[in-house]
Short mmCIF file of C-alpha atoms and ligand atoms in Angstrom, two decimals:
data_model
loop_
_atom_site.label_atom_id
_atom_site.label_comp_id
_atom_site.label_asym_id
_atom_site.label_seq_id
_atom_site.Cartn_x
_atom_site.Cartn_y
_atom_site.Cartn_z
CA MET A 1466 21.63 3.99 -5.65
CA LYS A 1467 23.51 1.12 -7.24
CA LYS A 1468 24.38 2.28 -10.74
CA SER A 1469 25.56 -1.06 -12.00
CA GLY A 1470 25.58 -4.54 -10.64
CA LYS A 1471 24.63 -7.94 -11.79
CA ILE A 1472 20.92 -7.85 -12.28
CA PRO A 1473 19.75 -11.24 -13.51
CA VAL A 1474 18.09 -11.14 -16.90
CA VAL A 1475 14.36 -11.58 -16.41
CA PRO A 1476 12.85 -13.61 -19.21
CA ASP A 1477 9.36 -12.51 -20.14
CA ASP A 1478 6.81 -14.97 -18.88
CA GLU A 1479 3.20 -15.06 -20.03
CA SER A 1480 2.06 -16.58 -16.73
CA LEU A 1481 2.86 -13.29 -14.97
CA ALA A 1482 1.76 -10.96 -17.77
CA MET A 1483 -1.59 -9.22 -18.06
CA THR A 1484 -3.39 -6.56 -20.04
CA VAL A 1485 -4.92 -3.53 -18.35
CA GLY A 1486 -6.71 -0.88 -20.38
CA GLY A 1487 -5.35 -2.47 -23.55
CA VAL A 1488 -1.73 -2.15 -22.34
CA ARG A 1489 0.36 -5.26 -21.70
CA PHE A 1490 2.19 -5.45 -18.36
CA ARG A 1491 4.98 -8.03 -18.39
CA ASN A 1492 4.27 -8.78 -14.72
CA PRO A 1493 2.18 -7.15 -11.97
CA PHE A 1494 4.92 -4.93 -10.52
CA VAL A 1495 4.95 -1.14 -10.77
CA VAL A 1496 7.32 1.26 -9.00
CA GLY A 1497 4.93 3.42 -6.98
CA SER A 1498 5.05 7.14 -7.62
CA GLY A 1499 7.63 8.76 -5.37
CA PRO A 1500 11.32 9.54 -5.05
CA THR A 1501 12.43 6.39 -6.90
CA ALA A 1502 10.67 7.38 -10.12
CA LYS A 1503 12.06 10.85 -10.51
CA TRP A 1504 15.26 10.51 -12.51
CA LEU A 1505 16.12 8.83 -15.76
CA ASP A 1506 18.75 6.49 -14.28
CA GLN A 1507 16.13 5.12 -11.86
CA LEU A 1508 13.84 4.32 -14.77
CA VAL A 1509 16.68 2.62 -16.64
CA LEU A 1510 17.47 0.45 -13.60
CA ALA A 1511 13.81 -0.38 -13.00
CA ASP A 1512 13.47 -1.40 -16.65
CA ARG A 1513 16.56 -3.63 -16.48
CA SER A 1514 15.38 -5.23 -13.23
CA GLY A 1515 12.15 -6.29 -14.90
CA TRP A 1516 9.61 -3.88 -13.43
CA ALA A 1517 6.53 -3.67 -15.63
CA GLY A 1518 5.94 0.00 -14.98
CA ALA A 1519 6.91 3.07 -13.02
CA SER A 1520 4.59 5.80 -11.88
CA LEU A 1521 6.63 8.98 -12.13
CA LYS A 1522 6.87 11.38 -9.21
CA LEU A 1523 3.79 13.61 -8.93
CA ALA A 1524 3.90 16.54 -11.33
CA PHE A 1525 1.97 19.78 -10.91
CA ASP A 1526 0.83 22.11 -13.63
CA PRO A 1527 1.89 24.86 -13.61
CA GLU A 1528 4.15 24.01 -10.67
CA PRO A 1529 4.03 22.60 -7.12
CA TYR A 1530 2.83 25.10 -4.53
CA ILE A 1531 4.77 23.23 -1.80
CA SER A 1532 8.11 21.67 -2.70
CA LEU A 1533 10.93 21.23 -0.19
CA PRO A 1534 14.16 19.28 0.06
CA PRO A 1535 13.15 15.80 1.22
CA ARG A 1536 13.44 14.68 4.86
CA TYR A 1537 12.61 11.01 5.31
CA ARG A 1538 12.66 8.74 8.33
CA PHE A 1539 12.21 4.98 8.42
CA PHE A 1540 11.19 3.67 11.84
CA ARG A 1541 12.51 0.16 11.49
CA LYS A 1542 11.17 -1.28 14.76
CA GLU A 1543 7.70 0.20 14.26
CA GLY A 1544 7.69 -0.73 10.56
CA TYR A 1545 6.76 2.62 9.08
CA HIS A 1546 8.27 5.27 6.89
CA ALA A 1547 7.27 8.89 7.54
CA PHE A 1548 7.88 12.20 5.85
CA THR A 1549 6.38 15.62 5.26
CA ALA A 1550 9.12 17.60 3.50
CA GLU A 1551 9.20 16.41 -0.11
CA SER A 1552 10.07 17.79 -3.53
CA ARG A 1553 7.75 17.45 -6.51
CA LEU A 1554 8.14 17.82 -10.26
CA LYS A 1555 7.18 20.82 -12.32
CA PHE A 1556 5.15 19.68 -15.28
CA ASP A 1557 7.83 20.48 -17.85
CA GLU A 1558 10.32 18.38 -15.82
CA CYS A 1559 7.82 15.53 -15.90
CA LEU A 1560 7.37 15.84 -19.66
CA ARG A 1561 11.15 15.77 -20.21
CA LEU A 1562 11.42 12.71 -17.96
CA ILE A 1563 8.73 10.92 -19.95
CA GLU A 1564 10.48 11.75 -23.23
CA SER A 1565 13.91 10.63 -22.05
CA GLY A 1566 12.38 7.61 -20.29
CA ARG A 1567 10.79 6.48 -23.54
CA LYS A 1568 14.09 6.86 -25.40
CA ASN A 1569 16.18 5.01 -22.82
CA THR A 1570 13.99 2.17 -21.58
CA LYS A 1571 12.73 -0.86 -23.46
CA ASP A 1572 9.78 -2.40 -21.68
CA LEU A 1573 8.98 -0.06 -18.79
CA LEU A 1574 5.48 1.45 -18.88
CA LEU A 1575 5.55 5.07 -17.79
CA PHE A 1576 2.67 6.49 -15.75
CA ALA A 1577 2.27 10.27 -15.64
CA ASN A 1578 1.11 10.91 -12.04
CA ILE A 1579 -0.47 14.35 -12.37
CA THR A 1580 -2.50 17.05 -10.68
CA TYR A 1581 -3.69 20.37 -12.04
CA VAL A 1582 -3.53 23.50 -9.85
CA GLY A 1583 -3.73 26.32 -12.38
CA ASP A 1584 -6.63 28.64 -13.14
CA LYS A 1585 -7.96 27.27 -16.43
CA PRO A 1586 -11.75 27.03 -16.22
CA GLY A 1587 -13.58 23.78 -15.52
CA LEU A 1588 -11.69 20.60 -16.24
CA GLN A 1589 -9.66 22.06 -19.10
CA GLY A 1590 -6.43 22.15 -17.10
CA TRP A 1591 -6.59 18.44 -16.29
CA MET A 1592 -7.40 17.55 -19.89
CA ASP A 1593 -4.57 19.68 -21.30
CA MET A 1594 -2.10 18.15 -18.86
CA ALA A 1595 -3.10 14.64 -19.82
CA ARG A 1596 -2.87 15.45 -23.55
CA LYS A 1597 0.66 16.84 -23.12
CA ALA A 1598 1.76 13.80 -21.09
CA GLU A 1599 0.37 11.53 -23.81
CA ALA A 1600 2.16 13.53 -26.51
CA ALA A 1601 5.43 13.23 -24.54
CA GLY A 1602 5.05 9.45 -24.62
CA ALA A 1603 3.36 8.45 -21.35
CA HIS A 1604 1.76 5.02 -21.57
CA ILE A 1605 -0.73 5.74 -18.81
CA ILE A 1606 -2.24 8.78 -17.10
CA GLU A 1607 -2.52 8.33 -13.34
CA LEU A 1608 -4.67 11.05 -11.80
CA ASN A 1609 -3.35 11.86 -8.35
CA MET A 1610 -6.43 12.00 -6.10
CA CYS A 1611 -4.46 10.74 -3.15
CA CYS A 1612 -1.54 12.87 -1.96
CA PRO A 1613 -2.36 13.70 1.69
CA ASN A 1614 0.66 15.92 2.08
CA MET A 1615 -0.40 19.12 0.37
CA SER A 1616 -3.85 20.62 0.88
CA PHE A 1617 -5.12 17.82 3.13
CA ASN A 1618 -2.15 18.19 5.47
CA VAL A 1619 -2.48 21.99 5.61
CA THR A 1620 -6.23 21.82 6.27
CA LEU A 1621 -5.91 19.18 8.95
CA THR A 1622 -2.95 20.79 10.71
CA GLU A 1623 -3.90 24.46 10.58
CA ASN A 1624 -7.58 24.36 9.79
CA ALA A 1625 -6.67 26.56 6.85
CA ARG A 1626 -7.72 26.23 3.23
CA THR A 1627 -5.42 26.13 0.27
CA GLU A 1628 -5.61 24.75 -3.28
CA GLN A 1629 -7.62 21.55 -3.25
CA THR A 1630 -5.42 18.69 -4.38
CA GLY A 1631 -4.81 15.01 -3.71
CA ALA A 1632 -6.56 13.58 -0.68
CA SER A 1633 -8.77 16.67 -0.31
CA LEU A 1634 -10.20 16.15 -3.79
CA GLY A 1635 -10.02 12.39 -3.71
CA GLN A 1636 -12.73 11.91 -1.08
CA ASN A 1637 -15.37 13.42 -3.35
CA ALA A 1638 -16.68 10.71 -5.67
CA ALA A 1639 -18.55 13.16 -7.92
CA VAL A 1640 -15.55 15.44 -8.48
CA VAL A 1641 -13.05 12.61 -8.94
CA SER A 1642 -15.21 10.74 -11.42
CA ALA A 1643 -16.01 13.93 -13.36
CA ILE A 1644 -12.31 14.73 -13.75
CA ALA A 1645 -11.58 11.11 -14.69
CA GLU A 1646 -14.33 11.09 -17.31
CA ALA A 1647 -13.13 14.36 -18.85
CA VAL A 1648 -9.51 13.18 -18.99
CA LYS A 1649 -10.56 9.83 -20.41
CA GLY A 1650 -12.33 11.69 -23.22
CA ALA A 1651 -9.25 13.82 -23.88
CA VAL A 1652 -6.62 11.11 -24.40
CA GLY A 1653 -6.25 7.80 -26.18
CA ILE A 1654 -4.12 6.14 -23.48
CA PRO A 1655 -5.61 4.45 -20.40
CA VAL A 1656 -6.57 6.61 -17.42
CA PHE A 1657 -5.85 5.26 -13.95
CA VAL A 1658 -7.05 7.03 -10.79
CA LYS A 1659 -5.02 6.76 -7.59
CA LEU A 1660 -7.35 7.11 -4.63
CA THR A 1661 -7.00 8.02 -0.99
CA PRO A 1662 -8.13 5.97 1.99
CA GLU A 1663 -8.67 9.23 3.91
CA GLY A 1664 -12.36 9.82 4.53
CA GLY A 1665 -13.14 6.11 4.53
CA ARG A 1666 -14.96 6.15 1.15
CA ILE A 1667 -12.37 4.58 -1.12
CA GLY A 1668 -14.74 1.83 -2.30
CA ASP A 1669 -17.48 4.29 -3.23
CA VAL A 1670 -15.08 6.61 -5.04
CA ALA A 1671 -13.65 3.61 -6.87
CA ARG A 1672 -17.12 2.56 -7.96
CA ALA A 1673 -17.89 6.06 -9.28
CA CYS A 1674 -14.67 5.87 -11.31
CA PHE A 1675 -15.49 2.42 -12.67
CA GLU A 1676 -18.91 3.70 -13.72
CA LYS A 1677 -17.15 6.36 -15.82
CA GLY A 1678 -15.07 3.67 -17.47
CA VAL A 1679 -11.61 4.37 -16.03
CA ALA A 1680 -9.14 1.63 -16.89
CA CYS A 1681 -7.93 1.00 -13.35
CA VAL A 1682 -8.23 2.40 -9.84
CA CYS A 1683 -5.19 2.46 -7.62
CA SER A 1684 -4.61 2.39 -3.90
CA THR A 1685 -3.15 3.05 -1.38
CA ALA A 1686 -1.48 6.31 -0.92
CA ASN A 1687 0.26 7.40 2.22
CA ARG A 1688 -1.87 7.93 5.30
CA LEU A 1689 -1.45 11.00 7.46
CA ALA A 1690 -0.47 10.18 11.03
CA VAL A 1691 1.72 11.40 13.86
CA ALA A 1692 5.13 9.76 13.98
CA ASP A 1693 6.88 8.85 17.22
CA PHE A 1694 8.36 11.93 18.92
CA ASP A 1695 10.56 12.81 21.89
CA ILE A 1696 8.33 13.57 24.90
CA GLU A 1697 11.23 15.34 26.69
CA ASN A 1698 11.96 17.63 23.76
CA LEU A 1699 8.77 18.58 21.99
CA GLY A 1700 10.45 21.19 19.80
CA GLN A 1701 12.44 18.48 18.09
CA GLY A 1702 10.54 16.38 15.59
CA PRO A 1703 11.55 12.87 14.65
CA TYR A 1704 13.30 13.93 11.45
CA ARG A 1705 16.97 14.60 11.00
CA LEU A 1706 17.71 18.15 9.78
CA GLN A 1707 14.12 19.29 10.32
CA ASP A 1708 12.87 20.91 13.51
CA GLU A 1709 9.13 20.43 13.70
CA PRO A 1710 7.08 17.30 14.20
CA THR A 1711 4.24 17.12 11.67
CA LEU A 1712 1.29 15.17 10.46
CA ALA A 1713 3.37 12.86 8.33
CA CYS A 1714 2.81 10.65 5.31
CA PHE A 1715 3.04 7.07 6.48
CA SER A 1716 4.02 4.18 4.25
CA GLY A 1717 5.83 0.86 4.49
CA PRO A 1718 4.88 -2.39 6.27
CA TRP A 1719 2.73 -0.63 8.87
CA ILE A 1720 0.11 0.33 6.27
CA LYS A 1721 -0.15 -3.07 4.58
CA PRO A 1722 -3.18 -4.38 6.52
CA MET A 1723 -5.11 -1.20 5.72
CA ALA A 1724 -3.96 -1.23 2.11
CA LEU A 1725 -5.20 -4.82 1.76
CA ARG A 1726 -8.55 -3.73 3.12
CA ASP A 1727 -8.73 -0.83 0.63
CA VAL A 1728 -8.10 -3.22 -2.23
CA VAL A 1729 -10.74 -5.65 -0.97
CA GLU A 1730 -13.26 -2.79 -0.92
CA MET A 1731 -12.32 -1.65 -4.41
CA ARG A 1732 -12.56 -5.17 -5.77
CA ARG A 1733 -15.93 -5.77 -4.12
CA LYS A 1734 -17.33 -2.49 -5.47
CA GLY A 1735 -15.82 -3.01 -8.92
CA GLY A 1736 -16.63 -6.68 -9.45
CA PRO A 1737 -14.41 -9.20 -11.23
CA ALA A 1738 -14.00 -7.25 -14.47
CA ALA A 1739 -12.64 -4.11 -12.78
CA ARG A 1740 -8.89 -3.48 -12.74
CA VAL A 1741 -7.18 -2.58 -9.48
CA LEU A 1742 -3.61 -1.58 -8.69
CA GLY A 1743 -2.83 -2.25 -5.03
CA THR A 1744 0.02 -0.44 -3.28
CA GLY A 1745 0.94 -0.12 0.37
CA GLY A 1746 3.48 -1.81 2.59
CA ILE A 1747 4.65 -4.43 0.11
CA SER A 1748 8.11 -5.57 1.18
CA SER A 1749 8.23 -9.23 0.13
CA TRP A 1750 6.90 -11.45 -2.65
CA GLN A 1751 4.49 -12.98 -0.13
CA ASP A 1752 3.07 -9.51 0.58
CA ALA A 1753 2.54 -9.09 -3.15
CA VAL A 1754 0.69 -12.41 -3.39
CA GLN A 1755 -1.53 -11.34 -0.49
CA MET A 1756 -2.27 -8.08 -2.30
CA ILE A 1757 -3.29 -10.01 -5.42
CA MET A 1758 -5.37 -12.43 -3.36
CA CYS A 1759 -7.13 -9.39 -1.87
CA GLY A 1760 -8.13 -8.27 -5.36
CA ALA A 1761 -5.22 -6.47 -7.03
CA ASP A 1762 -4.28 -7.05 -10.66
CA LEU A 1763 -1.16 -4.92 -10.38
CA VAL A 1764 1.04 -4.30 -7.34
CA GLY A 1765 2.76 -1.00 -6.57
CA VAL A 1766 5.90 -0.76 -4.45
CA CYS A 1767 7.43 2.50 -3.26
CA THR A 1768 9.05 2.44 0.21
CA GLU A 1769 10.82 -0.86 -0.41
CA THR A 1770 12.45 0.62 -3.53
CA MET A 1771 13.54 3.66 -1.49
CA LEU A 1772 15.25 1.39 1.03
CA HIS A 1773 16.67 -1.23 -1.33
CA GLY A 1774 16.59 -0.06 -4.94
CA PHE A 1775 15.07 -2.15 -7.72
CA ASP A 1776 17.04 -5.32 -8.20
CA PHE A 1777 15.20 -7.48 -5.66
CA LEU A 1778 12.40 -7.89 -8.20
CA PRO A 1779 13.88 -10.82 -10.18
CA LYS A 1780 14.04 -12.84 -6.93
CA TRP A 1781 10.43 -11.98 -6.16
CA LEU A 1782 9.33 -13.00 -9.66
CA LYS A 1783 11.17 -16.31 -9.34
CA SER A 1784 9.54 -17.00 -5.96
CA ILE A 1785 6.10 -16.15 -7.30
CA ARG A 1786 6.59 -18.47 -10.28
CA GLU A 1787 7.60 -21.27 -7.87
CA PHE A 1788 4.60 -20.51 -5.66
CA MET A 1789 2.32 -20.68 -8.72
CA ALA A 1790 3.81 -23.98 -9.85
CA ARG A 1791 3.45 -25.45 -6.32
CA ASN A 1792 -0.20 -24.47 -6.18
CA GLY A 1793 -1.18 -25.22 -9.76
CA TYR A 1794 -1.85 -21.60 -10.79
CA ALA A 1795 -1.24 -21.03 -14.50
CA ALA A 1796 -1.75 -17.26 -14.36
CA VAL A 1797 -1.88 -14.46 -11.81
CA ARG A 1798 -5.62 -14.24 -12.40
CA ASP A 1799 -5.96 -17.76 -10.97
CA PHE A 1800 -5.15 -16.58 -7.46
CA ARG A 1801 -6.48 -13.02 -7.67
CA ASP A 1802 -9.43 -12.43 -5.29
CA LEU A 1803 -9.03 -15.75 -3.45
CA ALA A 1804 -8.84 -14.00 -0.07
CA VAL A 1805 -11.74 -11.68 -0.93
CA GLU A 1806 -13.97 -14.69 -1.36
CA ARG A 1807 -12.78 -16.11 1.97
CA LEU A 1808 -13.28 -13.01 4.15
CA ALA A 1809 -16.24 -13.87 6.36
CA SER A 1810 -18.52 -11.25 7.86
CA ALA A 1811 -18.62 -10.90 11.64
CA ASP A 1812 -21.98 -12.68 11.96
CA ARG A 1813 -20.97 -15.71 9.91
CA LEU A 1814 -17.94 -17.09 11.70
CA THR A 1815 -17.30 -20.75 12.41
CA LEU A 1816 -15.95 -20.92 15.95
CA HIS A 1817 -14.52 -23.96 17.66
CA GLY A 1818 -15.16 -24.56 21.33
CA GLY A 1819 -12.13 -25.27 23.47
CA TYR A 1820 -9.87 -24.31 26.32
CA ALA A 1821 -6.26 -23.41 27.04
CA GLU A 1822 -3.92 -26.02 28.44
CA VAL A 1823 -0.51 -25.57 30.08
CA ASP A 1824 2.47 -27.82 29.44
CA LEU A 1825 3.82 -27.97 33.00
CA GLU A 1826 7.23 -29.10 31.76
CA LYS A 1827 7.66 -25.87 29.81
CA CYS A 1828 6.02 -23.52 32.34
CA ASN A 1829 8.50 -21.75 34.64
CA GLY A 1830 5.85 -20.01 36.72
CA CYS A 1831 6.78 -16.51 35.55
CA GLY A 1832 3.15 -15.42 36.03
CA LEU A 1833 2.80 -13.35 32.86
CA CYS A 1834 -0.28 -15.30 31.79
CA GLU A 1835 -1.94 -14.60 35.14
CA GLY A 1836 -1.79 -10.92 34.26
CA VAL A 1837 -4.13 -11.19 31.24
CA GLY A 1838 -6.69 -8.51 32.06
CA HIS A 1839 -9.81 -10.18 30.69
CA CYS A 1840 -9.08 -13.66 32.06
CA ARG A 1841 -10.43 -15.19 35.27
CA ALA A 1842 -9.21 -18.70 34.51
CA ILE A 1843 -5.50 -18.52 35.32
CA SER A 1844 -3.76 -18.67 38.67
CA ILE A 1845 -0.22 -19.58 39.66
CA VAL A 1846 -0.13 -22.51 42.07
CA ASP A 1847 3.13 -24.03 43.29
CA LYS A 1848 5.05 -21.93 40.74
CA LYS A 1849 3.08 -23.32 37.82
CA SER A 1850 0.24 -21.85 35.77
CA ARG A 1851 -3.15 -23.55 36.36
CA ILE A 1852 -6.09 -22.98 34.05
CA ASP A 1853 -9.67 -23.49 35.21
CA ARG A 1854 -11.39 -24.85 32.11
CA ALA A 1855 -14.82 -23.81 33.34
CA GLU A 1856 -13.71 -20.16 33.40
CA CYS A 1857 -11.71 -20.27 30.18
CA LEU A 1858 -13.24 -18.24 27.32
CA ALA A 1859 -10.90 -19.89 24.82
CA CYS A 1860 -9.83 -16.44 23.61
CA SER A 1861 -6.16 -17.57 23.32
CA THR A 1862 -4.48 -14.37 24.56
CA CYS A 1863 -2.44 -16.37 27.07
CA VAL A 1864 -0.86 -18.32 24.18
CA ASP A 1865 0.47 -15.04 22.81
CA VAL A 1866 1.58 -13.76 26.23
CA CYS A 1867 3.54 -16.82 27.34
CA PRO A 1868 7.23 -16.35 26.50
CA ARG A 1869 7.97 -20.08 26.77
CA GLY A 1870 5.35 -21.43 24.37
CA ALA A 1871 3.90 -23.42 27.26
CA ILE A 1872 0.22 -22.81 26.49
CA SER A 1873 -1.78 -24.28 23.63
CA MET A 1874 -5.45 -24.41 22.71
CA LYS A 1875 -7.42 -27.65 22.79
CA GLU A 1876 -10.51 -28.00 20.65
CA THR A 1877 -13.79 -29.56 21.75
CA GLY A 1878 -15.87 -29.17 18.57
CA ILE A 1879 -17.62 -26.60 16.41
CA LEU A 1880 -19.89 -24.18 18.26
CA GLU A 1881 -23.39 -23.61 16.99
CA ARG A 1882 -23.81 -20.13 15.45
CA LYS A 1883 -26.61 -19.37 17.93
CA SER A 1884 -24.41 -20.03 20.94
CA CYS A 1885 -21.57 -17.98 19.39
CA LYS A 1886 -23.83 -14.94 19.20
CA LYS A 1887 -24.86 -15.18 22.85
CA ASN A 1888 -21.26 -14.79 24.06
C1 LIG B 2355 8.58 9.75 -0.06
C2 LIG B 2355 7.32 9.36 -0.77
C3 LIG B 2355 6.84 10.14 -1.81
C4 LIG B 2355 5.67 9.79 -2.47
N1 LIG B 2355 5.24 10.55 -3.52
C5 LIG B 2355 4.13 10.18 -4.21
C6 LIG B 2355 3.71 10.90 -5.35
O1 LIG B 2355 4.37 11.85 -5.77
N2 LIG B 2355 2.57 10.51 -5.98
C7 LIG B 2355 1.83 9.43 -5.53
O2 LIG B 2355 0.80 9.09 -6.13
N3 LIG B 2355 2.23 8.71 -4.47
C8 LIG B 2355 3.36 9.07 -3.80
N4 LIG B 2355 3.77 8.32 -2.73
C9 LIG B 2355 2.94 7.19 -2.30
C10 LIG B 2355 3.49 5.86 -2.82
O3 LIG B 2355 3.44 5.79 -4.23
C11 LIG B 2355 2.68 4.70 -2.23
O4 LIG B 2355 1.35 4.78 -2.69
C12 LIG B 2355 2.68 4.68 -0.71
O5 LIG B 2355 3.94 5.07 -0.21
C13 LIG B 2355 2.36 3.30 -0.16
O6 LIG B 2355 3.20 2.31 -0.70
P1 LIG B 2355 4.56 1.79 0.00
O7 LIG B 2355 4.23 1.34 1.38
O8 LIG B 2355 5.05 0.70 -0.91
O9 LIG B 2355 5.48 2.96 0.01
C14 LIG B 2355 4.96 8.64 -2.07
C15 LIG B 2355 5.45 7.86 -1.03
C16 LIG B 2355 6.62 8.19 -0.39
C17 LIG B 2355 7.12 7.31 0.73
S1 LIG B 2356 3.38 -17.24 30.96
FE1 LIG B 2356 3.93 -19.31 30.36
S2 LIG B 2356 5.74 -19.77 31.51
FE2 LIG B 2356 4.83 -17.98 32.46
S3 LIG B 2356 3.52 -18.85 34.06
FE3 LIG B 2356 2.23 -18.62 32.28
S4 LIG B 2356 2.36 -20.60 31.24
FE4 LIG B 2356 4.02 -20.53 32.71
S1 LIG B 2357 -7.68 -18.73 26.57
FE1 LIG B 2357 -8.23 -16.69 27.31
S2 LIG B 2357 -9.69 -17.09 28.93
FE2 LIG B 2357 -8.66 -19.06 28.54
S3 LIG B 2357 -6.98 -19.10 29.95
FE3 LIG B 2357 -6.16 -18.20 28.11
S4 LIG B 2357 -6.41 -15.96 28.37
FE4 LIG B 2357 -7.69 -17.00 29.90
#
């Protein structure tokens, strides 16, 4: 981690600022809970780089029942980050971090990302935890209903039961919203709920939370999946200094399309007044704009900060300001949801009729396009690709297959919806 360095001063800018749950965020960017929000010097750097908030590493009360030295692996080509071994905070460590974070940062909003695993009856444990985090100085409580790497991982891998935390709890709208309501009643600071996409009910769980008046729902946590492994050496997992392959927590660019979908669902279920924090696979300012256009008010970033630290943010903020000026947006709210409104349902698409055409100058007769498995239109004649327009479905796969950019689509006009359906 760079300890010093020339981080450009980020002037506060009302066009990027917003208020969520009565708390002002200087811009939409929050360091997602994880290994880059675990130590004081990380918080100091994030504050200096202009991040609006940081969600501290998950803390357990009384203490984590699984906590291991971390083993991470970033699969650059595939675009995902995967891990299973991870260390978590004990609650008293979290409280000390909040206290020192408040003393040593100026503008950074601190989220206490918490889960209760003790034996206090009912919801008392959650409420007490939240009260203590508030007393230590947390600006926001973020209930962790998302971690797939503790009970959910154990249940899925071994079919065994353990304490119910994170993604195991987070699929149950009634339980999540009851905990959220109780915690909301116990503290004066805003309560956010970070939800899981596991179980496919994130929109419904979000709606249940909104109905209980939570300040903001957050997505997307890691997804459990199987990382690439060596088929010649099954005993050796993909991690360095760890033997076994596992169901791993996936993050990074690979999860962005699914994270965007989660945010769209949350926004649609919550309506325009709801507040949503969207996280998952954000690795550029354009990704962040897409996340906002899909319905996010705030944008969380974790894996990118693991790989590159914090000081890319000023460049992102500058680019977003330029993008806003180019497009006439005075505030982030002006482009929030724009993609949600545009997403058409499968039965309401406007399709253009057409066919594929080959540029014979560019075609070298390699024959790759002839191999398209669902196409009866292409044949190679005299070392050139020939396309029979009558057989062409206009699907456009050949355009993607051709390595020489020799194929393009020609349009013949808009198809009637009725004729689209028949195909
Ligand atoms: C190593 C690692 C540890 C994480 N730990 C936590 C955690 O303690 N609490 C939490 O809510 N999310 C945790 N996350 C999830 C991230 O905050 C984020 O939601 C997820 O990684 C997707 O965003 P990204 O693609 O920007 O990383 C962790 C992610 C990673 C990669
Ligand atoms: S893939 Fe492209 S270059 Fe190869 S035969 Fe088809 S059109 Fe020609
Ligand atoms: S557009 Fe589809 S159907 Fe038409 S030639 Fe290309 S691959 Fe074949």
